[in-house]
Tab-separated table of C-alpha atoms and ligand atoms in Angstrom:
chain	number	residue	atom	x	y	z
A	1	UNK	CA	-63.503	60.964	-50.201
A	2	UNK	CA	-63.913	56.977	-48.774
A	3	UNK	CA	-67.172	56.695	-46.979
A	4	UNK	CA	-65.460	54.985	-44.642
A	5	UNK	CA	-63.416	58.743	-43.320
A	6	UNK	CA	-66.540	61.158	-43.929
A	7	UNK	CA	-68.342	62.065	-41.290
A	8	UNK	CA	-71.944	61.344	-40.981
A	9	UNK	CA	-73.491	61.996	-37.810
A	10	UNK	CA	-72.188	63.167	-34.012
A	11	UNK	CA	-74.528	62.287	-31.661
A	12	UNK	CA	-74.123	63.051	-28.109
A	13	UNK	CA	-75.635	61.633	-25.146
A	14	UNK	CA	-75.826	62.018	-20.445
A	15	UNK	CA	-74.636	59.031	-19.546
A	16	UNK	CA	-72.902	57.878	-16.122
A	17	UNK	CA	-69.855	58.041	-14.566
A	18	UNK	CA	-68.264	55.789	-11.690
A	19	UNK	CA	-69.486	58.107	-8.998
A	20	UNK	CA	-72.817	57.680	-10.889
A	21	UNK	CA	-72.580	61.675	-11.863
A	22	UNK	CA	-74.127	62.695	-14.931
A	23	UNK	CA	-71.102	62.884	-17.902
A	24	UNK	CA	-71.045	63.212	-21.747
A	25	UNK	CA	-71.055	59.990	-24.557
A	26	UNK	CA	-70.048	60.864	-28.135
A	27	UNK	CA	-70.445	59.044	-31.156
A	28	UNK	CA	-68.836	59.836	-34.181
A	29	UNK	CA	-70.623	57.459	-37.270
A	30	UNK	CA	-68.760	58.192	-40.819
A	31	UNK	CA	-70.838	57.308	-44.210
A	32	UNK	CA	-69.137	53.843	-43.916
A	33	UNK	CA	-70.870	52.799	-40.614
A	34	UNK	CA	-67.871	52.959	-38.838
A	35	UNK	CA	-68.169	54.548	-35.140
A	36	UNK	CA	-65.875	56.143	-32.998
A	37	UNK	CA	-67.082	56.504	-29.228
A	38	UNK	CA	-65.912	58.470	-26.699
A	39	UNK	CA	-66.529	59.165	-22.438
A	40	UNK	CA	-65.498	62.424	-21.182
A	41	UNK	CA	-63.446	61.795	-17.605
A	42	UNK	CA	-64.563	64.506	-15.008
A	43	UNK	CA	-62.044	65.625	-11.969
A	44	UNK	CA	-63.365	66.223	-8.485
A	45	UNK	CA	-59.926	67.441	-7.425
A	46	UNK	CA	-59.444	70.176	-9.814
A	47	UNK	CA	-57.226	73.288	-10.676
A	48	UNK	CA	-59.187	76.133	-11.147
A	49	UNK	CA	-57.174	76.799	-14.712
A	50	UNK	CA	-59.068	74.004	-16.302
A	51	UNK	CA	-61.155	74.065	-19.043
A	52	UNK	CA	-64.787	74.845	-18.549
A	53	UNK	CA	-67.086	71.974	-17.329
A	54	UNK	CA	-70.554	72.982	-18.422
A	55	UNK	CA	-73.491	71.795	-16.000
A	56	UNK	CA	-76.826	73.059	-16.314
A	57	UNK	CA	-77.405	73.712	-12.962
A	58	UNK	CA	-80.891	72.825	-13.284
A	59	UNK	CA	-83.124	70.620	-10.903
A	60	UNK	CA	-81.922	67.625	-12.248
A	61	UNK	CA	-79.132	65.590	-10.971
A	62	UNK	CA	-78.844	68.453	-8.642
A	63	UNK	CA	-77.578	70.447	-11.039
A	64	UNK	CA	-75.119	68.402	-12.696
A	65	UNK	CA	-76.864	67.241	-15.885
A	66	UNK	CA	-75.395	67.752	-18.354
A	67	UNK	CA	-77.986	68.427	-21.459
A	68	UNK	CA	-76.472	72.096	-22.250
A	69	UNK	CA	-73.535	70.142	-23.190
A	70	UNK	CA	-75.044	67.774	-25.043
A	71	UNK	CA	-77.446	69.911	-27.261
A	72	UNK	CA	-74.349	72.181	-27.832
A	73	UNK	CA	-72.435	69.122	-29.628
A	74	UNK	CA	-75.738	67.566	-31.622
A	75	UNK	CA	-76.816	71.124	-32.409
A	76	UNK	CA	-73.671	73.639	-32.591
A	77	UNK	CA	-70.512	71.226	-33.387
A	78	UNK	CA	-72.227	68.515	-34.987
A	79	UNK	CA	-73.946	70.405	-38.103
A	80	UNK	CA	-70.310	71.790	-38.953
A	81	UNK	CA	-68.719	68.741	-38.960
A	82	UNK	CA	-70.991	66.601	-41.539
A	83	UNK	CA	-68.932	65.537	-44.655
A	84	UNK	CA	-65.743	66.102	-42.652
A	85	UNK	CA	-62.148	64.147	-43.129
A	86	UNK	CA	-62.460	62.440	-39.628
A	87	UNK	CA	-58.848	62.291	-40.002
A	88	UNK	CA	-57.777	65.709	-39.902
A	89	UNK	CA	-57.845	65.878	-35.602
A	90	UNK	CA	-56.042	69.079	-35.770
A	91	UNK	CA	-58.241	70.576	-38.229
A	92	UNK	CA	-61.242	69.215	-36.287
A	93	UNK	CA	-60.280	70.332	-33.098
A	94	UNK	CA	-59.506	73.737	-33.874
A	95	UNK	CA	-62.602	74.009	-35.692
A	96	UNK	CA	-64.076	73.633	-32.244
A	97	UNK	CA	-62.145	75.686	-30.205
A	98	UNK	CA	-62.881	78.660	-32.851
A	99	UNK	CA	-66.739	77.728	-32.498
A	100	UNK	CA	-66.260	78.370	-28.879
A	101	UNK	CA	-64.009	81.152	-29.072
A	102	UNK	CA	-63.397	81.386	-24.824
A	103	UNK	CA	-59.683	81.091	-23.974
A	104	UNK	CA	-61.252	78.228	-21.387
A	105	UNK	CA	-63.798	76.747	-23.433
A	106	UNK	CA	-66.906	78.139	-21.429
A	107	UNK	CA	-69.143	78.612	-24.395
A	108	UNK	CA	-69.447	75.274	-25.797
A	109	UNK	CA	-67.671	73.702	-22.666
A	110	UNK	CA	-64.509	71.539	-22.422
A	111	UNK	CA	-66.613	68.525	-21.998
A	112	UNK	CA	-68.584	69.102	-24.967
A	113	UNK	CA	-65.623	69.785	-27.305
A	114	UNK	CA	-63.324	66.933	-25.659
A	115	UNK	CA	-65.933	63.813	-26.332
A	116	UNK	CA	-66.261	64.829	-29.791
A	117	UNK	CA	-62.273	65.129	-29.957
A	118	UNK	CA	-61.921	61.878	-28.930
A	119	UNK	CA	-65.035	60.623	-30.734
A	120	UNK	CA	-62.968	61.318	-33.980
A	121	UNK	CA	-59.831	60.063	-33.049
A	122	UNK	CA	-61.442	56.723	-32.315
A	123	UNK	CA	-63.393	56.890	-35.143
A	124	UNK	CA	-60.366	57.443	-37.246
A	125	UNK	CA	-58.631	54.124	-35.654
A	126	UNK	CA	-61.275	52.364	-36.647
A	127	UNK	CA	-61.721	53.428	-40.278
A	128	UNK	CA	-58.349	52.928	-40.284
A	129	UNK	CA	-58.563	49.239	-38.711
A	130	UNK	CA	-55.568	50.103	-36.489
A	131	UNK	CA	-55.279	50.148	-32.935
A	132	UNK	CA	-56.202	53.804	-30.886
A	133	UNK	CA	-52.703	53.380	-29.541
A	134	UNK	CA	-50.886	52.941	-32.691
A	135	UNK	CA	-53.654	55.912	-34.702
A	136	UNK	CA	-51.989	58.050	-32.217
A	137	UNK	CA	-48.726	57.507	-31.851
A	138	UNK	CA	-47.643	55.614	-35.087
A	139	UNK	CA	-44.787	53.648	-35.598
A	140	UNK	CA	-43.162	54.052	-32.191
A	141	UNK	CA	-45.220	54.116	-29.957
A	142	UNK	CA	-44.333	50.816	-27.883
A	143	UNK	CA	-43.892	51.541	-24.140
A	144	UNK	CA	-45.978	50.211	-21.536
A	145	UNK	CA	-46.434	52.447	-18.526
A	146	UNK	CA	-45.639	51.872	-14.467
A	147	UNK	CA	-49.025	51.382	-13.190
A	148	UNK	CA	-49.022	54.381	-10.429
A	149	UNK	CA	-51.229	52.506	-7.866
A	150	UNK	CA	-52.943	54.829	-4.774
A	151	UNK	CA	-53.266	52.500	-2.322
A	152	UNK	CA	-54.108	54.748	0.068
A	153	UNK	CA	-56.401	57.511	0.001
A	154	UNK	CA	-56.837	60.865	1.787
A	155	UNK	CA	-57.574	65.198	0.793
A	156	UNK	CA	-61.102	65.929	-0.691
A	157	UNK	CA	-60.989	61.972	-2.852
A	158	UNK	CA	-61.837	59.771	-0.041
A	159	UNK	CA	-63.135	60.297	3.877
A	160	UNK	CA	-59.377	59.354	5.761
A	161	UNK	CA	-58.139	61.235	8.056
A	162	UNK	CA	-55.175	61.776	5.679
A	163	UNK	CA	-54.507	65.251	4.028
A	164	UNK	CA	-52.332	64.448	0.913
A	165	UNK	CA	-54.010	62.769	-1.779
A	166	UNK	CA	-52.413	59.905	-2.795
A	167	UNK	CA	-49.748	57.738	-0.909
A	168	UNK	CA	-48.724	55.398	-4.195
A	169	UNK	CA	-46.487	52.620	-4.912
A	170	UNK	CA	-44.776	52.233	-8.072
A	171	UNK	CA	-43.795	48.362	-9.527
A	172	UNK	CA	-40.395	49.742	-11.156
A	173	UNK	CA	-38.883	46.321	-10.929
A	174	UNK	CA	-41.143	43.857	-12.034
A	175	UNK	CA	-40.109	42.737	-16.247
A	176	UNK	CA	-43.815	43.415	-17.735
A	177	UNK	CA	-46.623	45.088	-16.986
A	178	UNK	CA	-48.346	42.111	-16.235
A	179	UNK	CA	-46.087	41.228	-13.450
A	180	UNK	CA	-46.470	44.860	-12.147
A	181	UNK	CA	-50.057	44.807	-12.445
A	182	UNK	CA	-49.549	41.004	-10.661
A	183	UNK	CA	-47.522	42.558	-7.573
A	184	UNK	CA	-49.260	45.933	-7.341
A	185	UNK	CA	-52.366	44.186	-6.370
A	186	UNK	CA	-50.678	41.477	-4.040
A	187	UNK	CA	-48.874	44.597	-2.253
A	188	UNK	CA	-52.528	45.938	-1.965
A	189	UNK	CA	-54.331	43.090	-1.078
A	190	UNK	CA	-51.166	42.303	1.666
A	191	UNK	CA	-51.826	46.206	2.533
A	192	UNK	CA	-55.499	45.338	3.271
A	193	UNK	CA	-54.910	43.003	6.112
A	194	UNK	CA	-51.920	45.217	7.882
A	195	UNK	CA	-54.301	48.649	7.580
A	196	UNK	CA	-57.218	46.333	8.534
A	197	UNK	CA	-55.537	44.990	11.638
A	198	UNK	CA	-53.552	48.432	12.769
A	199	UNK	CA	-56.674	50.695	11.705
A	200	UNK	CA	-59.951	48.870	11.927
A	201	UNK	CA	-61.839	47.225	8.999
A	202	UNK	CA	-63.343	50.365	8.557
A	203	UNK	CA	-60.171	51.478	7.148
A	204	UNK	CA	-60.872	48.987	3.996
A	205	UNK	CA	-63.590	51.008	2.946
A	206	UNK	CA	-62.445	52.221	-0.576
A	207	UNK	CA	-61.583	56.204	-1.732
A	208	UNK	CA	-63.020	57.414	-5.689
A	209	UNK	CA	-59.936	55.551	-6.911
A	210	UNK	CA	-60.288	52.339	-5.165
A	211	UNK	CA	-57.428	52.834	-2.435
A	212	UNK	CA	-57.494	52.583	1.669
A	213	UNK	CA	-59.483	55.085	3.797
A	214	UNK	CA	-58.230	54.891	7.628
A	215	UNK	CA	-58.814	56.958	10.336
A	216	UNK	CA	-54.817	58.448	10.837
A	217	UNK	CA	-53.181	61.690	10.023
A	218	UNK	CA	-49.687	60.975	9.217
A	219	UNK	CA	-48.770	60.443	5.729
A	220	UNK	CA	-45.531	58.625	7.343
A	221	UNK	CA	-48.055	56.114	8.597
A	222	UNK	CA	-48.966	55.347	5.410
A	223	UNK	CA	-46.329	55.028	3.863
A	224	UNK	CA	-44.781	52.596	6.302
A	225	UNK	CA	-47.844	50.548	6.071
A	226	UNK	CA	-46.885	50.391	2.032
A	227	UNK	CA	-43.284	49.539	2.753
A	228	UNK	CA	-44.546	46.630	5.491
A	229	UNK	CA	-46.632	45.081	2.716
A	230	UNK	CA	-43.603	44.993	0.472
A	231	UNK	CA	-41.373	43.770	2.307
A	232	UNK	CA	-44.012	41.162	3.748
A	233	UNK	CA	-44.160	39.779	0.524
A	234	UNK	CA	-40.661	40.409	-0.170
A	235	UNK	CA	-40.645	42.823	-3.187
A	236	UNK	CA	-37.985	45.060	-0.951
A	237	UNK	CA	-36.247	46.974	-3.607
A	238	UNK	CA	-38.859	46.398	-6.613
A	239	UNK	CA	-41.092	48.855	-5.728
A	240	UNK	CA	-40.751	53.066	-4.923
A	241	UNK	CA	-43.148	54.799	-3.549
A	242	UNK	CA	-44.475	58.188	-4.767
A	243	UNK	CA	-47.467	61.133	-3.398
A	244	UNK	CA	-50.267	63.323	-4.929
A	245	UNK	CA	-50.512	65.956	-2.166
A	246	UNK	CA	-52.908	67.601	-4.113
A	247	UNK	CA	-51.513	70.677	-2.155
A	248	UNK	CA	-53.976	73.755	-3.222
A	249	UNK	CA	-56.925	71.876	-1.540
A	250	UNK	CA	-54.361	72.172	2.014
A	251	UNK	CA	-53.978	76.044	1.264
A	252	UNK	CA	-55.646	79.225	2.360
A	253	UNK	CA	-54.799	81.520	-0.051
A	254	UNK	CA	-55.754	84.671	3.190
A	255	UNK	CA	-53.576	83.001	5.346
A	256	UNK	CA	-50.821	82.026	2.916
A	257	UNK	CA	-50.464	79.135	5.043
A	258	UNK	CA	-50.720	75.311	4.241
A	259	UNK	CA	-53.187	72.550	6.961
A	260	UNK	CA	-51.131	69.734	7.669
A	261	UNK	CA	-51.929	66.892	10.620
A	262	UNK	CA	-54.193	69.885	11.749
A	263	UNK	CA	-51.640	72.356	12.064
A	264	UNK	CA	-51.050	75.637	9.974
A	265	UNK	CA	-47.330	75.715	8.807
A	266	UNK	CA	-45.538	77.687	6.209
A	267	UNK	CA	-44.737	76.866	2.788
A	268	UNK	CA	-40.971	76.744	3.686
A	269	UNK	CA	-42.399	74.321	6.661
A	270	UNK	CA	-44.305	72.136	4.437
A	271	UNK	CA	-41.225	72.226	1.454
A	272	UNK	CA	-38.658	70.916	5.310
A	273	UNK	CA	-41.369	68.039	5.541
A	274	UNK	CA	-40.680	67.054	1.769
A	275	UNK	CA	-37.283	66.748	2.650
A	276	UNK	CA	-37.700	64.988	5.525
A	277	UNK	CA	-39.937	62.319	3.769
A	278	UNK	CA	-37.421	61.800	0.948
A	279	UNK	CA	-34.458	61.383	3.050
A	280	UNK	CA	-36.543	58.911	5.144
A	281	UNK	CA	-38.224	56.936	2.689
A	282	UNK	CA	-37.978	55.555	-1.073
A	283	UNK	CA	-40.149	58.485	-2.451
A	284	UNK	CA	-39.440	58.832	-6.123
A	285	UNK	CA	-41.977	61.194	-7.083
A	286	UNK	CA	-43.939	63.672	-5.738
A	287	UNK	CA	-47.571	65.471	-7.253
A	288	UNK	CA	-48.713	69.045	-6.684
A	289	UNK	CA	-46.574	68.871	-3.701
A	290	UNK	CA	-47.465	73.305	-3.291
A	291	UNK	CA	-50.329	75.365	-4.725
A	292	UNK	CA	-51.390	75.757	-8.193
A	293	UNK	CA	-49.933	79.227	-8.321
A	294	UNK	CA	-46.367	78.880	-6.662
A	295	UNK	CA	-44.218	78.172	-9.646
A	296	UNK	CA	-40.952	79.684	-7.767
A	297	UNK	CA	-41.880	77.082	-4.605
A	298	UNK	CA	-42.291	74.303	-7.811
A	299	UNK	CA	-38.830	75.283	-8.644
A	300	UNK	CA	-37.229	75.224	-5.589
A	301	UNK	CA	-38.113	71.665	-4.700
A	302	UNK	CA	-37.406	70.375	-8.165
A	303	UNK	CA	-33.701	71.713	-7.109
A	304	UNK	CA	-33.509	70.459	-3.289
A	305	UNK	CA	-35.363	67.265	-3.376
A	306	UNK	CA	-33.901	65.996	-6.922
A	307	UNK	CA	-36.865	63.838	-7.130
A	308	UNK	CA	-39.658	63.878	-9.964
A	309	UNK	CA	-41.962	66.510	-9.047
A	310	UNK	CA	-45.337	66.638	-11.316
A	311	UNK	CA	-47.141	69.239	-12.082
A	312	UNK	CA	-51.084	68.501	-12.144
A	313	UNK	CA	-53.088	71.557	-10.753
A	314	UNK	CA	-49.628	73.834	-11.285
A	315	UNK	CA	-49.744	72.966	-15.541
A	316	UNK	CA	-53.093	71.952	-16.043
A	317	UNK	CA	-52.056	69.924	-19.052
A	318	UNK	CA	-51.703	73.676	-20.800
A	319	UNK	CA	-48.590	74.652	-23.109
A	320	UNK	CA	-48.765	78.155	-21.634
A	321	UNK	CA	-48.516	77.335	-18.151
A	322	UNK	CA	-45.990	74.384	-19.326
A	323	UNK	CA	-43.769	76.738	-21.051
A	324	UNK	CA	-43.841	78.822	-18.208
A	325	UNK	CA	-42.769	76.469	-15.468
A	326	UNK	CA	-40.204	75.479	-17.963
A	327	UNK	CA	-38.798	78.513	-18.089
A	328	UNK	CA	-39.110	79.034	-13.834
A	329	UNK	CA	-37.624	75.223	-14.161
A	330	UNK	CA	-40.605	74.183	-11.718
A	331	UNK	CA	-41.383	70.382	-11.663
A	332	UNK	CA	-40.004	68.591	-14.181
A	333	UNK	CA	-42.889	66.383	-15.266
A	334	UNK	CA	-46.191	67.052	-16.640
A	335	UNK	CA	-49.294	65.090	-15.533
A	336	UNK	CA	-51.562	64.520	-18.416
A	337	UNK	CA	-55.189	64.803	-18.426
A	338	UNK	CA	-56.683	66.096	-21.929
A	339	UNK	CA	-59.954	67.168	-20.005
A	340	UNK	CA	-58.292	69.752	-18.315
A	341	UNK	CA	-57.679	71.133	-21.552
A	342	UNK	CA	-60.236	70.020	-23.682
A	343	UNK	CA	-58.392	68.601	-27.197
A	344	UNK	CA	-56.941	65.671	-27.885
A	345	UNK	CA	-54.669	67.993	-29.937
A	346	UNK	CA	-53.315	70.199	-27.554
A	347	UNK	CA	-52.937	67.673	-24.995
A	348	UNK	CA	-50.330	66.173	-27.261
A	349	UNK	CA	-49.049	69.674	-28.157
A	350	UNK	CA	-48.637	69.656	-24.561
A	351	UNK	CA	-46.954	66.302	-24.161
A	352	UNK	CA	-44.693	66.936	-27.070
A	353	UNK	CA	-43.692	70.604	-24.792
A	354	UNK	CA	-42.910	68.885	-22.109
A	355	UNK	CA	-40.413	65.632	-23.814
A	356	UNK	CA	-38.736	68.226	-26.004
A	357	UNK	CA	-37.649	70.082	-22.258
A	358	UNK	CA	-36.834	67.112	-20.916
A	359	UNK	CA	-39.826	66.713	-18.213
A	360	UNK	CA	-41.427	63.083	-18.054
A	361	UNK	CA	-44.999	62.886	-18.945
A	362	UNK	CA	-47.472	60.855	-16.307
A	363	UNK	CA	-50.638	59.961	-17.960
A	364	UNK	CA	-53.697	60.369	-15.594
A	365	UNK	CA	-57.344	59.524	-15.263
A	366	UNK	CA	-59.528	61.389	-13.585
A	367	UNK	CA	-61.905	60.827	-9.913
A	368	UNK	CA	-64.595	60.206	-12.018
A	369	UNK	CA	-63.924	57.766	-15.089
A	370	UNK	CA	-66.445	55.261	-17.316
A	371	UNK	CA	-65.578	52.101	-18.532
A	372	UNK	CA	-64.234	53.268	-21.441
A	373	UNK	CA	-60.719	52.750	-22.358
A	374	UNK	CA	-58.914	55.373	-24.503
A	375	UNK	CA	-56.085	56.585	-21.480
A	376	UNK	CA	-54.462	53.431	-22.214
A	377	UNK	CA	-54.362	53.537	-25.948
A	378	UNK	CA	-53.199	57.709	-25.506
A	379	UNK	CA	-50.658	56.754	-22.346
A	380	UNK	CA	-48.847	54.060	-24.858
A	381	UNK	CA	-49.590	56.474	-27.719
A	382	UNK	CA	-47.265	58.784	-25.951
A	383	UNK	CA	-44.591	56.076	-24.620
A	384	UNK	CA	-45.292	58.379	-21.663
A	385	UNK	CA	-44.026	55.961	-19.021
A	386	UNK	CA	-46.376	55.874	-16.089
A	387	UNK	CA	-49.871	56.243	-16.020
A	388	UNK	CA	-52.505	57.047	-13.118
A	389	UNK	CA	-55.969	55.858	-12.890
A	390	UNK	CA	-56.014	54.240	-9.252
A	391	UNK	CA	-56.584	51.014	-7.738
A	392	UNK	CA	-59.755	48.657	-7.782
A	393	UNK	CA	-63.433	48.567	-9.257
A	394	UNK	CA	-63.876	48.355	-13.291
A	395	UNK	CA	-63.590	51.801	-14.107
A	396	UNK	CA	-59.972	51.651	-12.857
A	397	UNK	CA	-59.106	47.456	-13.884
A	398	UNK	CA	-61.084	48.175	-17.600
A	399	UNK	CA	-57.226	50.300	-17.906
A	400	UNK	CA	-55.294	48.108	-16.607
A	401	UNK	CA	-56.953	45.171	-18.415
A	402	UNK	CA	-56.410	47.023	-21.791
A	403	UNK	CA	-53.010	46.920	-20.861
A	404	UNK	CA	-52.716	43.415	-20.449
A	405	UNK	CA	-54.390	42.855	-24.040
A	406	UNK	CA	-51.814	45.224	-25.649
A	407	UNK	CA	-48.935	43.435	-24.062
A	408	UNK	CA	-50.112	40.147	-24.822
A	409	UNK	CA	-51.103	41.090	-28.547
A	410	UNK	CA	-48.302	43.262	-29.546
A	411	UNK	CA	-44.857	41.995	-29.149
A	412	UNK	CA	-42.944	45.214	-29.889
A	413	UNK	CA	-44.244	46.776	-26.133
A	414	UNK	CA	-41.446	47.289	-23.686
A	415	UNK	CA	-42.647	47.642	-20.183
A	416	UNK	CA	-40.915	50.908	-19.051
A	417	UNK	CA	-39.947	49.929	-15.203
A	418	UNK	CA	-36.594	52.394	-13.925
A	419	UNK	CA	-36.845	53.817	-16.909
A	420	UNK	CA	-40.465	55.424	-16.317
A	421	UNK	CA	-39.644	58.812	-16.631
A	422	UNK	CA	-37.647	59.227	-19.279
A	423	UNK	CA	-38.799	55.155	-20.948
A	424	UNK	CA	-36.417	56.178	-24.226
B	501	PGA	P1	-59.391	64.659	-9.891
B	501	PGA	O1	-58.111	64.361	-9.001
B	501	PGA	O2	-59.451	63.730	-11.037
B	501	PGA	O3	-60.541	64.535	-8.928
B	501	PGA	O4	-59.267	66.087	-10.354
B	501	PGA	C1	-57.017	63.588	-9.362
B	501	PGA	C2	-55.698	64.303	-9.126
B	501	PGA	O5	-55.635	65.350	-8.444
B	501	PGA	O6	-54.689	63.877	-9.657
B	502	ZN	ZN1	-53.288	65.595	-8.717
């Protein structure tokens, strides 16, 4: 075997994420010297189908170290892996999730077995001399995503008074992704000074993902604020606008009943709101708009609203639960995460699921993100369309700067715009 593919050493390490909570580092080093690094993402927002996050629940870090993790990848996975084809992912990764042998990955943890997944798919790029994006998706992979910018923040991500998640605009009408990235930003910038002035400066206090925190309770205040910033600058028609309602965290599961603008409603209530929003305003898309259980509800709003509804807490980037809300027909794309399942392989069994059905595929970051870069490299991989990962600071630009390098350095990348949920 070439030096340059065996593997050598896995070494894993704490480091930091952006909220400055302890995550995992893996590097992959093959006899050649070559070295594949990897951050593991972690989700504050999550569905309670997700892989296992191991913490050690120990003083430190208030319990969130994560050194369990990290001794069980340079002292369980590691060993098995020395002298390895770094390019045989599949191979690798089920390797790992036999190791573990928990359907959720609980013994190892996900975030253990997903930094060394990724570990070796970078590694492998770089052996190869290739770019991730290209390692991953081969020939064809050439479309550049619709930044999904959350402008304005609200549920359990960021201290508004605002109960959905996400109130996001989408740049569908600019001709690259560097002009969408260029009039995202001036729509959020414009945003700052109209939420500023209606709300209070305290309202430019930043959520996890960058976006607008004010004081207010109706979502259709938000999303006016969005349109007045387009508009103001003239983009009328260029942009749509799109929600993460992040819907479990509004719903008592005693009750059965949803919190919304402090009031208890029904799920039938809260699907007659939906409706009402999409009739009202340019809302293309809509995220976990009911609880992570409620396939049929999924369904029926796929029908009624004939929108894209996404499945993020509902799927959980698994091709069980996928295959099932294909066969309910509930939502008809699939957010993407591959910590929420915990392989780099059977995220893209999931992805491949999902195209083959004809759902769109939104590739998403997670609350908590490093500066690494890999969600670009997989979202073009893919040619998934539209990709998630928020607003300002680096952890979020570091993405969207990637981007801008691909574009500029690889002529065959078609920015996906309309076309973003179904980009071929
Ligand atoms: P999370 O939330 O990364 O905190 O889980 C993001 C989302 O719900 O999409
Ligand atoms: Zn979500």
């Amino acid at each position: 075997m070439k030096s340059e593919i065996e593997i050598q050493k896995v070494i894993g390490r704490e480091v930091l994420d952006c909220r400055a909570d302890p995550t995992i580092e893996v590097d992959v080093i093959t006899k050649g010297d070559v070295l594949g690094r990897a951050d593991v993402p972690v989700g504050r927002s999550r569905g309670k189908n997700e892989a296992y996050e191991l913490r050690d629940g120990t003083d430190r870090y208030d319990g969130r170290g994560v050194r369990k993790a990290v001794e069980n990848i340079n002292e369980k996975i590691g060993p098995e892996l020395i002298g390895k084809n770094v390019t045989k992912q599949r191979e690798i990764d089920e390797l790992m999730i036999e190791l573990d042998g928990t359907e959720n990955k609980s013994k190892l943890g996900g975030n253990a077995i997903l930094g060394v997944s990724l570990a070796i798919a970078k590694a492998t790029a770089n052996a190869l001399e290739v770019p991730l994006y290209r390692y991953i998706g081969g020939t064809n992979s050439y479309v550049l995503p619709v930044p999904v910018l959350d402008l304005i923040e609200g549920g359990i991500l960021a201290d508004s008074g605002l109960d959905f998640q996400e109130h996001q605009v989408m740049p569908v009408g600019a001709e690259s992704f560097s002009e969408a990235i260029r009039m995202g930003i001036e729509v959020y910038k414009e945003l700052g000074k109209i939420v500023g002035n209606k709300w209070g400066k305290q309202s430019l206090n930043v959520g996890v993902e960058g976006g607008y925190t004010p004081q207010i309770q109706d979502p259709r205040d938000a999303l006016e604020a969005e349109l007045e910033a387009i508009e103001e600058l003239g983009y009328d028609g260029k942009f749509v606008l799109s929600l993460d309602c992040a819907a479990s965290h509004l719903y008592d599961s005693k009750k059965k009943k949803y919190t919304l603008m402090g009031d208890e409603i029904t799920r039938e209530e809260l699907m007659d709101f939906y409706e009402d929003l999409v009739s009202a305003y340019p809302i293309v898309s809509i995220e976990d708009p009911l609880e992570e259980e409620d396939f049929e509800g999924f369904a029926e709003l796929t029908k009624t609203l004939n929108i894209q509804i996404i499945g993020d807490d509902l799927f959980v980037t698994n091709k069980k639960r996928l295959k099932k809300g294909i066969e309910k027909e509930a939502a008809n794309a699939l957010l993407f995460k591959v910590n929420q399942i915990g392989t780099l392989s059977e995220a893209l069994d999931s992805a491949e699921i999902a195209y083959r059905n004809g759902y769109g595929v939104q590739v998403s970051e997670r609350s908590g993100q490093t500066e690494d870069t890999w969600l670009t490299d997989l979202c073009i991989g893919i040619n998934a369309g539209q990709i998630k990962t928020g607003v300002t600071r680096s952890e979020r630009t570091s993405k969207y700067n990637q981007l801008l390098r691909i574009e500029e350095s690889d002529k065959s990348t078609k920015y996906a715009g309309e076309e973003f949920r179904q980009p071929i």
